[in-house]
Short mmCIF file of C-alpha atoms in Angstrom, two decimals:
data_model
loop_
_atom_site.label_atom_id
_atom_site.label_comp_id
_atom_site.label_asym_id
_atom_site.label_seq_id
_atom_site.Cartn_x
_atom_site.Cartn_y
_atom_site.Cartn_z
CA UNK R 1 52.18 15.38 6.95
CA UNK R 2 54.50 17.98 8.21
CA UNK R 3 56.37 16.21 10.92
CA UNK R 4 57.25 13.78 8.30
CA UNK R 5 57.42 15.79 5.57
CA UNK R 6 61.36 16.87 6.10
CA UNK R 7 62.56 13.46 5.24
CA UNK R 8 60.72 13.82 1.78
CA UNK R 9 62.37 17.30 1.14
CA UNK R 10 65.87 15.38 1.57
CA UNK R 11 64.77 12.62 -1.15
CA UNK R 12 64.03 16.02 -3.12
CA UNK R 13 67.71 17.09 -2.56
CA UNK R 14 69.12 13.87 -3.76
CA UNK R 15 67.18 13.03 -6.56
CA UNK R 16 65.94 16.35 -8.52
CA UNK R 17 69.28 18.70 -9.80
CA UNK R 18 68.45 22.36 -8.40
CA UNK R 19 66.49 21.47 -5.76
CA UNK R 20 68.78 23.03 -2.58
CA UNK R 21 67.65 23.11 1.06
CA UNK R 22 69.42 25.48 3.55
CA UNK R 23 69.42 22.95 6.62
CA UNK R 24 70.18 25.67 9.23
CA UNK R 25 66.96 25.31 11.42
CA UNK R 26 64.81 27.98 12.29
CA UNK R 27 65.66 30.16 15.07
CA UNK R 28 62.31 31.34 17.38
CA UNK R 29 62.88 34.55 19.17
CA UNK R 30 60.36 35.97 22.24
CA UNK R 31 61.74 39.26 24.44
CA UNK R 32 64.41 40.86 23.69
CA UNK R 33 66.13 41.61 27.85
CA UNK R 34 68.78 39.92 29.10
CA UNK R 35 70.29 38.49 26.06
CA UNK R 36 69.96 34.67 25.01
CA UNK R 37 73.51 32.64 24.62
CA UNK R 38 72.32 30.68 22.17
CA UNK R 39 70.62 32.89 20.31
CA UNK R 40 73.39 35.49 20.10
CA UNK R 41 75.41 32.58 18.72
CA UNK R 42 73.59 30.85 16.04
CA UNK R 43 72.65 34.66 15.09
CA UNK R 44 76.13 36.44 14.97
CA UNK R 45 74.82 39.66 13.25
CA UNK R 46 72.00 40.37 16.03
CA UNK R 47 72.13 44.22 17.44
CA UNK R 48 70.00 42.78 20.39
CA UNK R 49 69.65 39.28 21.03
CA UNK R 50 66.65 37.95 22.16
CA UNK R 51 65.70 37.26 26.11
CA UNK R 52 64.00 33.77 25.03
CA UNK R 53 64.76 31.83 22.19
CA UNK R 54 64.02 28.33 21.06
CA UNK R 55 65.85 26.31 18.40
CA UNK R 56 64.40 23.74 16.19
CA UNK R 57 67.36 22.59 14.44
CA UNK R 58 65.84 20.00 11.95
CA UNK R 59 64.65 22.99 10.06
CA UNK R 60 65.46 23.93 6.56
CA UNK R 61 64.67 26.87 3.93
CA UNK R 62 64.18 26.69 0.24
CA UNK R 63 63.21 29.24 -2.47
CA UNK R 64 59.82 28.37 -3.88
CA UNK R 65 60.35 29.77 -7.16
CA UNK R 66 64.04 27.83 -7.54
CA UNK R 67 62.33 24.68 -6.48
CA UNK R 68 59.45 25.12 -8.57
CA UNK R 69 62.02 25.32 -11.86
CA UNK R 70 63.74 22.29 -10.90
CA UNK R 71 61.17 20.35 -10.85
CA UNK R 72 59.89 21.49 -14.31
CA UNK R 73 63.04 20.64 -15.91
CA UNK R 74 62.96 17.26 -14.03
CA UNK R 75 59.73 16.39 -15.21
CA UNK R 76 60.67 17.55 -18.44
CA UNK R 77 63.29 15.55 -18.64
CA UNK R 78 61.46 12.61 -17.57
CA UNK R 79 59.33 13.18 -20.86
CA UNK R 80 56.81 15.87 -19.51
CA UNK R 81 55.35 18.56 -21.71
CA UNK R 82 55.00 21.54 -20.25
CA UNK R 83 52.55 24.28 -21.68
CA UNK R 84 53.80 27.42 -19.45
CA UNK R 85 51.47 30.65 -19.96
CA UNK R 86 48.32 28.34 -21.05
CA UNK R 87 45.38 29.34 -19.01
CA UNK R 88 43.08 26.48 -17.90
CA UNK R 89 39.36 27.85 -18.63
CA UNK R 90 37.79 24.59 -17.70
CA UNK R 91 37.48 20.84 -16.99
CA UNK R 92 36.57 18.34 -20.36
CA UNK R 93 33.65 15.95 -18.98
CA UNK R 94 32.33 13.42 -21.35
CA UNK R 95 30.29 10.71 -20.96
CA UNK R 96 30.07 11.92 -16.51
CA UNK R 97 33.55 11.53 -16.60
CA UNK R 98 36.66 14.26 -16.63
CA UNK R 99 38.77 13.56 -20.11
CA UNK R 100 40.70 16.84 -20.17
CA UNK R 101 40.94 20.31 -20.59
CA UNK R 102 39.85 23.25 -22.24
CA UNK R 103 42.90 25.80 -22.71
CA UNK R 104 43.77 28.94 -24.84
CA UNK R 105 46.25 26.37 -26.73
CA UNK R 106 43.13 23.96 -27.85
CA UNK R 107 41.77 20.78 -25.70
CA UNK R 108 44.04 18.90 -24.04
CA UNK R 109 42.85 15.25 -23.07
CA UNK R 110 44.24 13.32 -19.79
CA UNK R 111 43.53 10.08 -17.86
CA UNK R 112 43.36 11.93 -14.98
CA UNK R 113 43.31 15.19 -14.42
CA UNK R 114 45.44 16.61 -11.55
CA UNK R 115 43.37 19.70 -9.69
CA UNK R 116 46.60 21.94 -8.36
CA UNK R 117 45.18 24.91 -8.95
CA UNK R 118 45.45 27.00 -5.98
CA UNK R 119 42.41 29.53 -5.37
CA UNK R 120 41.24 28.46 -8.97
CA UNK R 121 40.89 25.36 -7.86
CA UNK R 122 37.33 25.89 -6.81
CA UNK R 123 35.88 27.68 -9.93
CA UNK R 124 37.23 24.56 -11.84
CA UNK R 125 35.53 22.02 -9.89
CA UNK R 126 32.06 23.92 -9.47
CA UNK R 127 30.84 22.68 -12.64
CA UNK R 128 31.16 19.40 -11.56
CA UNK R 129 28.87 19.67 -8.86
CA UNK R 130 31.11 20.03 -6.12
CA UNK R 131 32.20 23.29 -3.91
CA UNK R 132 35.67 23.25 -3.29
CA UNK R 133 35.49 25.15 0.26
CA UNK R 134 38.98 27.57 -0.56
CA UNK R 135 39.62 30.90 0.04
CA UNK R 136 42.30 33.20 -1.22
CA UNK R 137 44.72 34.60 1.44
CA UNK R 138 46.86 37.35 -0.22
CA UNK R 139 50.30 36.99 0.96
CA UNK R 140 54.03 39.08 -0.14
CA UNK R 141 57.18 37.10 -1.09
CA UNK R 142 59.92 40.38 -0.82
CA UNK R 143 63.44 39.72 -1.67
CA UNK R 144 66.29 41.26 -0.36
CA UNK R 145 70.48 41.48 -1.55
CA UNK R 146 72.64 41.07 1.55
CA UNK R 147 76.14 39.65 2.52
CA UNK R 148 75.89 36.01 2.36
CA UNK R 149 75.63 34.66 6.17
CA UNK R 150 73.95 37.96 7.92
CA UNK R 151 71.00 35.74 8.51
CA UNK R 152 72.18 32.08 9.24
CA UNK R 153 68.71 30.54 10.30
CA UNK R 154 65.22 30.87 9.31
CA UNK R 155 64.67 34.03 11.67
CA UNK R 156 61.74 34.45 13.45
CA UNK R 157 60.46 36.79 15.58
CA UNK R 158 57.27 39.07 16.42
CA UNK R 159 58.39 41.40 14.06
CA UNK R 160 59.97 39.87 11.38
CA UNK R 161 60.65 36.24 9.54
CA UNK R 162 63.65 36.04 7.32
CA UNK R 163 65.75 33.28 6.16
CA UNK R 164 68.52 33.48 3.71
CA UNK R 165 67.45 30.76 0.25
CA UNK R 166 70.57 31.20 -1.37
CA UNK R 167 74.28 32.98 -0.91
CA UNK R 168 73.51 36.81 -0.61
CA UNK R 169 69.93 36.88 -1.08
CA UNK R 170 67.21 36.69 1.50
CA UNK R 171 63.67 36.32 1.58
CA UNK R 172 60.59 37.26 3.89
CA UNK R 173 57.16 36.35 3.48
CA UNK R 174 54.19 38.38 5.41
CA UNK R 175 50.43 38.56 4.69
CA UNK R 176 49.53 41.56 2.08
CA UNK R 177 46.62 43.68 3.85
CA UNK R 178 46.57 46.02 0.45
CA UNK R 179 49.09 48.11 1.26
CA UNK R 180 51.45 49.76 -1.56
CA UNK R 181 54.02 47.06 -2.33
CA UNK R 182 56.84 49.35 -2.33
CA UNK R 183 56.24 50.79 0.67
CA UNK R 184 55.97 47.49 2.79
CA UNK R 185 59.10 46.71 0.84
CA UNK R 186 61.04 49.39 2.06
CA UNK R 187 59.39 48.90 5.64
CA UNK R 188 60.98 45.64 5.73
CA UNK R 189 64.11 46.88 4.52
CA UNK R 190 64.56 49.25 7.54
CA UNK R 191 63.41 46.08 9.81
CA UNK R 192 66.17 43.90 8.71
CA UNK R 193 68.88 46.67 9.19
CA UNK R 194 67.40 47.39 12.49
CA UNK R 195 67.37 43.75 13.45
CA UNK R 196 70.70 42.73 11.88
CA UNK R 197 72.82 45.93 12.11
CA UNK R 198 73.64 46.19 8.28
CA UNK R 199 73.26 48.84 5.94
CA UNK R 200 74.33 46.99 2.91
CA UNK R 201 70.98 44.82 2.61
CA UNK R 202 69.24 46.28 -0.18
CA UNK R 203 65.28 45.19 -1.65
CA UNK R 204 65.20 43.37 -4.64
CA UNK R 205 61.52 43.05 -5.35
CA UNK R 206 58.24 42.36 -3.89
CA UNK R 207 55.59 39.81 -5.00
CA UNK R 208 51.98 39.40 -4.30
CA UNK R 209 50.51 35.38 -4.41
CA UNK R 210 46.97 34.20 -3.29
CA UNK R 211 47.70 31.37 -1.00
CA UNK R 212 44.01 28.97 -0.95
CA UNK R 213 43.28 28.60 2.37
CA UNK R 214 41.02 25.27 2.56
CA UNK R 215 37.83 26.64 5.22
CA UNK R 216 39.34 23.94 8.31
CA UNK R 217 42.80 24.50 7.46
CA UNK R 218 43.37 20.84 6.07
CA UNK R 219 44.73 19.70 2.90
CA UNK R 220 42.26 18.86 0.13
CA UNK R 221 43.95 15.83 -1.32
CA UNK R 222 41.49 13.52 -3.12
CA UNK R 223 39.30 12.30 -6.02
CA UNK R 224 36.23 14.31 -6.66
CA UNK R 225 32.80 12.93 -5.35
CA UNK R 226 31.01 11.37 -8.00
CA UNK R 227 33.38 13.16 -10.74
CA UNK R 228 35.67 10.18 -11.84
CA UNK R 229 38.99 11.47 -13.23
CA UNK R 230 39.00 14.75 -11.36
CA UNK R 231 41.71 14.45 -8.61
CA UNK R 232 42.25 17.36 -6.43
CA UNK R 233 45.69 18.88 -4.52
CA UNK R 234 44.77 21.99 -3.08
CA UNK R 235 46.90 23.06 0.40
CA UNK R 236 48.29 25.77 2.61
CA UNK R 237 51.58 25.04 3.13
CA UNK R 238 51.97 23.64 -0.46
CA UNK R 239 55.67 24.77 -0.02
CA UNK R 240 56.40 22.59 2.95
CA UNK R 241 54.08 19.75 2.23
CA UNK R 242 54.85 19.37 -1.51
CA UNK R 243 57.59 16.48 -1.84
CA UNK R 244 55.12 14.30 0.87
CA UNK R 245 52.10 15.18 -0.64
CA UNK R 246 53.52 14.59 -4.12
CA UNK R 247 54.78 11.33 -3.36
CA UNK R 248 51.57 10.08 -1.75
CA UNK R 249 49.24 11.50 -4.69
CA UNK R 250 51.74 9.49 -6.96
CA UNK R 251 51.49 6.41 -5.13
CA UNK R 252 47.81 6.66 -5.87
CA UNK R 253 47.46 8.12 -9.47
CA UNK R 254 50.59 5.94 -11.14
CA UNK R 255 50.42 3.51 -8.63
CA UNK R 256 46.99 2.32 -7.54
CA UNK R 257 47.97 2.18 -4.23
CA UNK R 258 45.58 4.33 -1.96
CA UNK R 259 47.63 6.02 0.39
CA UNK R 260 46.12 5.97 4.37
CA UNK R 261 48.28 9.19 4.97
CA UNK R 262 45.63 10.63 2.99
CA UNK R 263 42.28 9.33 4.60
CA UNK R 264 41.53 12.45 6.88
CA UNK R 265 42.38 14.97 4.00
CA UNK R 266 39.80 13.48 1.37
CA UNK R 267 37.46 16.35 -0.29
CA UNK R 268 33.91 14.06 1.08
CA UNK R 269 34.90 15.20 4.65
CA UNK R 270 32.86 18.52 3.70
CA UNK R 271 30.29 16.39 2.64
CA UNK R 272 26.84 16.36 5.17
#
């Protein structure tokens, strides 16, 4: 899934309006004595470039709430209905099989119904007779202002990962322990001045999100045992693998075509 996966994020490029991918690769950094050549090239704006470095230039960064509105507004526009702010309280089973939903806005009744729920994704299916084995793993999405081009790849090294989604804007993601938001806001701040050598990079805003975290690290892409018309998409990284996995679920759902990709990611694998 994720060594082909880039290929799918190009079809995204092409064929959804908004959907932009900064193909600049990601730049791995180790020590920091003597100085890397390449490094200190494909990362200009270094104070100290790193002794060992390691370039995977296929790479490319996105911003996951930019993407995420583009593809609304091409479903939308592909005759979608969106119902944004409607909370989900449970699955609509009639008959042993799934028909819908219940929601704040009234029942909602589907063919299918599509499981992408994240961490909720469990407490939906429970009902059903089924433990969805997720966990939440708290994670921070900061944002930062900054002269457009002071980070050219997706940055990474032991003490940071940045990677500029858009002209002037950058954006780091780190796991959220609990700490105040601000503060690891403004940590990271003084980080990517430190790293980069500019004073003019200023924090934007800081966001918490519960990333589920399937229990062997897989994908949960599937129907649900014995549930028919519960269909589940539940995976860490749903960023990265989103265009492939979407794809391959569609191939199945609108399709009938059952995708092999698939086979070692089905939810009766935690079955004994």
């Amino acid at each position: 899934m994720r060594r082909h996966g880039l290929r799918d994020w190009r079809r995204w490029e092409s064929d959804v309006p908004g959907v932009r991918v900064q193909w600049r690769g990601a730049l791995l950094c180790g020590d920091e004595h003597p100085p890397d050549d390449v490094a200190a090239r494909l990362e200009p704006h270094l104070r100290r470039p790193p002794g060992r470095a390691l370039f995977l230039e296929d790479h490319g960064a996105v911003d996951p709430v930019a993407v995420t509105r583009a593809l609304v507004r091409a479903a939308q526009s592909h005759g979608a209905r969106v119902m944004a702010g409607t909370a989900v309280s449970a699955l609509t089973v009639r008959g042993g099989r799934v028909v819908g939903v219940h929601c704040a806005a009234g029942d909602v009744e589907a063919d299918i119904v599509v499981v992408a729920a994240g961490v909720d994704a469990a407490a939906l299916c429970r009902p059903l007779g089924f433990d969805l084995p997720v966990a939440p793993s708290p994670a921070l999405l900061m944002r930062f202002a900054a002269p457009p081009g002071l980070v050219r790849t997706i940055f990474v090294s032991p003490e940071l990962e940045v990677r500029e989604a858009a002209d002037g804007e950058l954006l780091v993601a780190a796991a959220w322990t609990g700490a105040d938001l601000r503060q690891v806001g403004e940590e990271t701040l003084r980080r990517i001045i430190a790293t980069f050598g500019c004073r003019e990079v200023r924090l934007l805003g800081v966001r918490v999100g519960q990333r589920p975290m399937p229990a062997d690290g897989l994908p949960l892409i599937g129907p649900v045992p014995e549930a028919e018309g519960a269909y589940v998409a539940v995976m860490h990284s749903g960023v990265t693998l989103a265009p492939k996995a979407g794809r391959l679920i569609a191939s199945e759902l609108v399709g009938g075509v059952e995708a092999g990709e698939l086979t070692g990611l089905r939810l009766t694998r935690h079955r004994t």
